[in-house]
JSON list of C-alpha atoms and ligand atoms in Angstrom, two decimals:
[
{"chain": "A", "resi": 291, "resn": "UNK", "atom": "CA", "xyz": [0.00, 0.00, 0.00]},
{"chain": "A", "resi": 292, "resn": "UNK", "atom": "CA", "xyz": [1.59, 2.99, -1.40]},
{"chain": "A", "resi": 293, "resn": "UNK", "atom": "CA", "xyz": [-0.55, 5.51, 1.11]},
{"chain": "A", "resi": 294, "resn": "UNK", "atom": "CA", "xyz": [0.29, 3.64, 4.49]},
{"chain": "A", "resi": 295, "resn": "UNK", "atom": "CA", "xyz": [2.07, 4.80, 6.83]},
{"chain": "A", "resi": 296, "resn": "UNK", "atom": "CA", "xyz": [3.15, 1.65, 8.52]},
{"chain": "A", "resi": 297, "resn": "UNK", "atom": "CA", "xyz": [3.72, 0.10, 5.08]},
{"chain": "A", "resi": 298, "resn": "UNK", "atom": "CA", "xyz": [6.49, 2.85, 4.85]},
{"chain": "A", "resi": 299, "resn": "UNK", "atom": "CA", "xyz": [8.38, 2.32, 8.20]},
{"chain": "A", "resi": 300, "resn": "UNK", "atom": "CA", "xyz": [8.26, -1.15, 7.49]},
{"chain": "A", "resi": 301, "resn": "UNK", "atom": "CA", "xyz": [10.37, -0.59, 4.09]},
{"chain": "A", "resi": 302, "resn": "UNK", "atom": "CA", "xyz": [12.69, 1.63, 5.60]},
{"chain": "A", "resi": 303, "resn": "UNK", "atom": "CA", "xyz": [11.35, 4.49, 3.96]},
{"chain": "A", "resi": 304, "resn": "UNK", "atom": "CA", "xyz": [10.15, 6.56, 7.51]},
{"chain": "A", "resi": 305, "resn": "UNK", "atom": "CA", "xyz": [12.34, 6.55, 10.16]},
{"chain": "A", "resi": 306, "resn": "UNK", "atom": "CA", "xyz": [11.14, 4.42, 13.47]},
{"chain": "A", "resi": 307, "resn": "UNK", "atom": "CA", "xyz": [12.41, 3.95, 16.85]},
{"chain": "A", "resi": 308, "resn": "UNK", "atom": "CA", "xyz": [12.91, 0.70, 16.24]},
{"chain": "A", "resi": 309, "resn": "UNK", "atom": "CA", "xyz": [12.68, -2.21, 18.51]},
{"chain": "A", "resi": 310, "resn": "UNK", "atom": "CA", "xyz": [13.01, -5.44, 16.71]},
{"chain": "A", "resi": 311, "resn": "UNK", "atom": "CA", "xyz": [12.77, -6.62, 12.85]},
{"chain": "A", "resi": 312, "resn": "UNK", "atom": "CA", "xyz": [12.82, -10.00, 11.30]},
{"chain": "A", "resi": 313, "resn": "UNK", "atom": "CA", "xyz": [11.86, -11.61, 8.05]},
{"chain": "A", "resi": 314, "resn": "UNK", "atom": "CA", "xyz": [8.29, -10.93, 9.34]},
{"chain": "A", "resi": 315, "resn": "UNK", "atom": "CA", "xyz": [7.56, -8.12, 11.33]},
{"chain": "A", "resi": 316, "resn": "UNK", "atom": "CA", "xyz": [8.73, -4.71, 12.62]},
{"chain": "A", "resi": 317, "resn": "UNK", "atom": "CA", "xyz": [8.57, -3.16, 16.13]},
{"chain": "A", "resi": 318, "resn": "UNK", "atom": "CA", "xyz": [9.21, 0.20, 17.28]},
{"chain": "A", "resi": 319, "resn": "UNK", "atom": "CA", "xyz": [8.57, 2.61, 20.07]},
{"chain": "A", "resi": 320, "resn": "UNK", "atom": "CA", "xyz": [4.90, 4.42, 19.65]},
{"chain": "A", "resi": 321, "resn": "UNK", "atom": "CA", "xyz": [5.47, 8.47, 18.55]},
{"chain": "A", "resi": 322, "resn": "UNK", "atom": "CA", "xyz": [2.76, 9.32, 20.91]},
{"chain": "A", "resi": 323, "resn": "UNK", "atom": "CA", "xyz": [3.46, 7.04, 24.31]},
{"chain": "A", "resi": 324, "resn": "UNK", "atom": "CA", "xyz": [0.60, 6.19, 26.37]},
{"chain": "A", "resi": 325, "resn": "UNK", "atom": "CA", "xyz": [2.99, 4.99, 29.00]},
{"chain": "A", "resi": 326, "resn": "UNK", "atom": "CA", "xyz": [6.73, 4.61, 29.58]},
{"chain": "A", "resi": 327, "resn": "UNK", "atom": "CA", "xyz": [7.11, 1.98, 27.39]},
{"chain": "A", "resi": 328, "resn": "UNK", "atom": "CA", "xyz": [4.91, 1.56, 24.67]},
{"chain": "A", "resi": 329, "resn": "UNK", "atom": "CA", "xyz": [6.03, 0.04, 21.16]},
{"chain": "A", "resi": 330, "resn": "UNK", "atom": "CA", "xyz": [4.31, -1.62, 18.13]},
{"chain": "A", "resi": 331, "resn": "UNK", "atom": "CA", "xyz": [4.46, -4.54, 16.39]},
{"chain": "A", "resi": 332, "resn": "UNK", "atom": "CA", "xyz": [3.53, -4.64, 12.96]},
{"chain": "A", "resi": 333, "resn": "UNK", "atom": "CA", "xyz": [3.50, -7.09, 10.12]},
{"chain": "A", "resi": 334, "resn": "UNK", "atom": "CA", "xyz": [5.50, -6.17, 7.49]},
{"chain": "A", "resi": 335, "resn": "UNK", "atom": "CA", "xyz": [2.50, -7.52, 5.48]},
{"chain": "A", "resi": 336, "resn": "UNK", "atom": "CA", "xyz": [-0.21, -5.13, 4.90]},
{"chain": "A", "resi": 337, "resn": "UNK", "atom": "CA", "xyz": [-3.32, -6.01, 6.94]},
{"chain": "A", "resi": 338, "resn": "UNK", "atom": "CA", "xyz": [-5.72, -2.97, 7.47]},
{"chain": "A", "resi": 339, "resn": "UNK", "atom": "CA", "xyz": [-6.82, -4.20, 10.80]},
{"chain": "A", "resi": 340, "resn": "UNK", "atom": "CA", "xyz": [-8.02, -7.79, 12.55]},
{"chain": "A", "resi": 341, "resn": "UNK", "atom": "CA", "xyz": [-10.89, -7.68, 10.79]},
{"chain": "A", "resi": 342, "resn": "UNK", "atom": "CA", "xyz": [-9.12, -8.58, 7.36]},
{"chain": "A", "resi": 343, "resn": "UNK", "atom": "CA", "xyz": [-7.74, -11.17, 9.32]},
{"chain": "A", "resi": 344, "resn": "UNK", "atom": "CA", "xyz": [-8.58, -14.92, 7.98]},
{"chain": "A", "resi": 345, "resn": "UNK", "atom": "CA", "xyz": [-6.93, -18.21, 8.37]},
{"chain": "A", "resi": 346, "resn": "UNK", "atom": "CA", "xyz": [-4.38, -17.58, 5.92]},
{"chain": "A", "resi": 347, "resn": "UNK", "atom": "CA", "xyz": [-2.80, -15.33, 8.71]},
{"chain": "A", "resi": 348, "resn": "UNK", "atom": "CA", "xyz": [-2.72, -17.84, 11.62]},
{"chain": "A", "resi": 349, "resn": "UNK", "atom": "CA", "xyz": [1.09, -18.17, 11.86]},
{"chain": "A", "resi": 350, "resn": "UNK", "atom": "CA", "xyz": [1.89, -14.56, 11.09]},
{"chain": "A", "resi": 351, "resn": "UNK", "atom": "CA", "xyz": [-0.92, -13.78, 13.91]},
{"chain": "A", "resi": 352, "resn": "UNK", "atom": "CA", "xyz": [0.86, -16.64, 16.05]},
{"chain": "A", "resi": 353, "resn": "UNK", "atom": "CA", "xyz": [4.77, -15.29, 15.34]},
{"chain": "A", "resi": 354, "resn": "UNK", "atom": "CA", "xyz": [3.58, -11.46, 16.22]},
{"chain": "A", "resi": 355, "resn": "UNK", "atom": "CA", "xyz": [1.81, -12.51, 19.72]},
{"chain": "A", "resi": 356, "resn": "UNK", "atom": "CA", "xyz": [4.95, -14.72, 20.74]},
{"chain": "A", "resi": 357, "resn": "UNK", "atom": "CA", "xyz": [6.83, -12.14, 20.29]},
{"chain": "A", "resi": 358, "resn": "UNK", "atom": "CA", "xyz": [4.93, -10.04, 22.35]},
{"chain": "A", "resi": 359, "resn": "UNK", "atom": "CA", "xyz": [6.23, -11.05, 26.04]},
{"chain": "A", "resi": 360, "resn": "UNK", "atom": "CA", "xyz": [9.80, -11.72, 24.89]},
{"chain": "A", "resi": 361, "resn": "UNK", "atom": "CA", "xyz": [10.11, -7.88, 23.36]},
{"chain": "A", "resi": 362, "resn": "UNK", "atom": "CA", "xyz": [7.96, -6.81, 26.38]},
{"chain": "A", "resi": 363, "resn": "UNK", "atom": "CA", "xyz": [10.68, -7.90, 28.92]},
{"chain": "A", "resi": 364, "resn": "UNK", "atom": "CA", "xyz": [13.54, -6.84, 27.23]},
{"chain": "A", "resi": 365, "resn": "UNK", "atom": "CA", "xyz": [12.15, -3.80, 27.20]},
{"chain": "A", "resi": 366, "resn": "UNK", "atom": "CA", "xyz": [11.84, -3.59, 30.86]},
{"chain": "A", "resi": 367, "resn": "UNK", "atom": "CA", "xyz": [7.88, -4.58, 31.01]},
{"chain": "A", "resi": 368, "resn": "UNK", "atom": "CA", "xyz": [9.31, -7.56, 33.54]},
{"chain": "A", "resi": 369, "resn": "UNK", "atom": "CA", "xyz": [6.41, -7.03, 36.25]},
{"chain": "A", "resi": 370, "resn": "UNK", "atom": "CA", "xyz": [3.61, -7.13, 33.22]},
{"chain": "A", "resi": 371, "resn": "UNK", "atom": "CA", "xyz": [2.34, -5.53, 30.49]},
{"chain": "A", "resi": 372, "resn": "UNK", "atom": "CA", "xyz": [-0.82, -4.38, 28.70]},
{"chain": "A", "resi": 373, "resn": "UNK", "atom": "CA", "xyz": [-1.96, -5.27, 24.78]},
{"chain": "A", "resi": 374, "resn": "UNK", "atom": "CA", "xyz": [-4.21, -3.68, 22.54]},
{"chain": "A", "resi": 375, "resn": "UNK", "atom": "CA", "xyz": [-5.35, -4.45, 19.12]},
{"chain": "A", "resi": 376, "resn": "UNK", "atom": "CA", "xyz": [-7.95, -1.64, 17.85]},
{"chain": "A", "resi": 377, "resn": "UNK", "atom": "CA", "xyz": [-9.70, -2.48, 15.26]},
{"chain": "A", "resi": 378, "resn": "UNK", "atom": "CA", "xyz": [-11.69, -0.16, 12.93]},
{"chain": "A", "resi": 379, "resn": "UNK", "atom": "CA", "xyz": [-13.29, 3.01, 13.54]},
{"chain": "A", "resi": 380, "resn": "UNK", "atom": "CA", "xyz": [-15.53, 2.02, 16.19]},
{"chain": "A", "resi": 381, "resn": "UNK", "atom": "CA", "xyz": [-12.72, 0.16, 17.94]},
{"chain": "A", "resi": 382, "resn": "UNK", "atom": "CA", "xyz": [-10.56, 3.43, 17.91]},
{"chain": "A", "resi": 383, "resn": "UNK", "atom": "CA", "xyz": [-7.94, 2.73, 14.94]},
{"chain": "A", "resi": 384, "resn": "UNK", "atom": "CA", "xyz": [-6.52, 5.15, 13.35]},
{"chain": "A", "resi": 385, "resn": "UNK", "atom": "CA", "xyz": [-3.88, 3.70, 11.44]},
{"chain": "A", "resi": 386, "resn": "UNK", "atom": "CA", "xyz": [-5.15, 0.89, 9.34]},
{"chain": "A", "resi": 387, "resn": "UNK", "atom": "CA", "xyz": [-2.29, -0.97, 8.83]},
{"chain": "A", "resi": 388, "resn": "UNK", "atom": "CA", "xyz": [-2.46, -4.07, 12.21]},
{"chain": "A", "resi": 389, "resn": "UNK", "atom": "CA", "xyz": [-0.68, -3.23, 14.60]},
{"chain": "A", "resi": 390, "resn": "UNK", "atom": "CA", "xyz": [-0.64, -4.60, 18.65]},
{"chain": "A", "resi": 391, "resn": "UNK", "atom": "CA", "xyz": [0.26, -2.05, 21.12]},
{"chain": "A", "resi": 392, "resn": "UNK", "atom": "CA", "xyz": [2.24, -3.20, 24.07]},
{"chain": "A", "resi": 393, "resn": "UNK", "atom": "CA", "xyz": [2.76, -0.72, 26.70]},
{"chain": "A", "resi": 394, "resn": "UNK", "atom": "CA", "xyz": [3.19, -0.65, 30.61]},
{"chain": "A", "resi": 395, "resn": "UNK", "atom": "CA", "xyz": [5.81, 0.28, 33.47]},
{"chain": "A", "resi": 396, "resn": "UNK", "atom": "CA", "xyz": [9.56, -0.62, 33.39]},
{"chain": "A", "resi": 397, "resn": "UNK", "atom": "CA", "xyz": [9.54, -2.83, 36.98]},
{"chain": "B", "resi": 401, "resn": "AMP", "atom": "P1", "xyz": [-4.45, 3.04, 16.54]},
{"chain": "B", "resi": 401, "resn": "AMP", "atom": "O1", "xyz": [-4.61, 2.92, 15.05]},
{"chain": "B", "resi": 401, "resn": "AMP", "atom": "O2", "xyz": [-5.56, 3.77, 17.20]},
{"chain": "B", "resi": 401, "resn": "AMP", "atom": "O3", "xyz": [-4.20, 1.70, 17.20]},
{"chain": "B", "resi": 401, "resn": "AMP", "atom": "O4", "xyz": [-3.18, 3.93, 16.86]},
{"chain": "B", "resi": 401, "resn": "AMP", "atom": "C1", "xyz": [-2.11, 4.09, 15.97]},
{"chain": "B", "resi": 401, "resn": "AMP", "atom": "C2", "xyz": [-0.88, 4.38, 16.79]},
{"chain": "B", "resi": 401, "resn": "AMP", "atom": "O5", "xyz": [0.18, 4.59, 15.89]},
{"chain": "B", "resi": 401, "resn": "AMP", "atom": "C3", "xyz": [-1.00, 5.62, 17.68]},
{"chain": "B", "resi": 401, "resn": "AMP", "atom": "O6", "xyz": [-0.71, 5.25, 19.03]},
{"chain": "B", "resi": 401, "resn": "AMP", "atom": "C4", "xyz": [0.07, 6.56, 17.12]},
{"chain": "B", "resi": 401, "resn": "AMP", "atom": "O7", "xyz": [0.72, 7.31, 18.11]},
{"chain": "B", "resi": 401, "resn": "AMP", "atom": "C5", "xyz": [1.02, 5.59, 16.43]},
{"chain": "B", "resi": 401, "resn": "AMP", "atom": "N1", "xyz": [1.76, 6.17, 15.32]},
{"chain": "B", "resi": 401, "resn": "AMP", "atom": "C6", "xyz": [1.27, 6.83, 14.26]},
{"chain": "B", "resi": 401, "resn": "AMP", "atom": "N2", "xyz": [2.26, 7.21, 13.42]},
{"chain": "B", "resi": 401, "resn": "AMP", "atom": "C7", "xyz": [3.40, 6.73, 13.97]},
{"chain": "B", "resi": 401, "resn": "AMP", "atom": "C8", "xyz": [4.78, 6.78, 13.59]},
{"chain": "B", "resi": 401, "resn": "AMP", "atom": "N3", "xyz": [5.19, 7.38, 12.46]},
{"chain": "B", "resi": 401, "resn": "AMP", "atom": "N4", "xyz": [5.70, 6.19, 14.40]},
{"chain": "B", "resi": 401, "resn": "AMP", "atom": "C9", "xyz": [5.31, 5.59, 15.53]},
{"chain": "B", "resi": 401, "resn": "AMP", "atom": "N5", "xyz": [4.03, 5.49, 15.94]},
{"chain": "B", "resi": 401, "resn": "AMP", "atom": "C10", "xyz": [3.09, 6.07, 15.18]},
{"chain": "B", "resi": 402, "resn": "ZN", "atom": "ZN1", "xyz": [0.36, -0.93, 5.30]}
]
């Protein structure tokens, strides 16, 4: 997607505070933090949202929520950590490109 925002950091074309990368996915610190730590992970796939979601993207789905407590603690979440996934306009999204936030308190 051309237009997407996310699409862009994940080709290296916007700059991101970036977390971790693989094959697969992208992380990176949120530009607008909703707590100390708060970072991203986004396919490097576009999805718009969960909603476009089928069963072609169970591993993909899988890999991005496994990775969710091991970036969380090296990122200093060790005491916990909240996720979020919004999806669509009524669920609060704003970019539509998925995404899961992670955020919460360095312990
Ligand atoms: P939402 O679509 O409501 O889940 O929220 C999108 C999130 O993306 C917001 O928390 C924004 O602060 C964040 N965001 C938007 N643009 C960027 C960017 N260029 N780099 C990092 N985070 C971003
Ligand atoms: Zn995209």
């Amino acid at each position: 997607m051309s237009d997407c925002i996310f699409c862009k950091i994940a080709a290296g074309d916007i700059p991101c505070n970036k977390v971790y990368e693989d094959e697969h996915v992208v992380a990176f610190h949120d530009i607008r933090p909703i707590a100390p730590v708060h970072f991203l992970i986004i396919p490097k796939l576009h999805v718009a949202s969960l909603a476009e979601c089928g069963p072609e993207h169970t591993a993909l789905l899988g890999h991005i929520m496994t990775l969710v407590p091991k970036l969380a603690h090296e990122q200093g979440l060790a005491h916990g950590f909240k996720t979020g996934i919004n999806t669509g306009r009524g669920g609060g999204q704003e970019v539509f490109h998925l995404h899961v936030h992670v955020f919460g308190h360095k312990a």
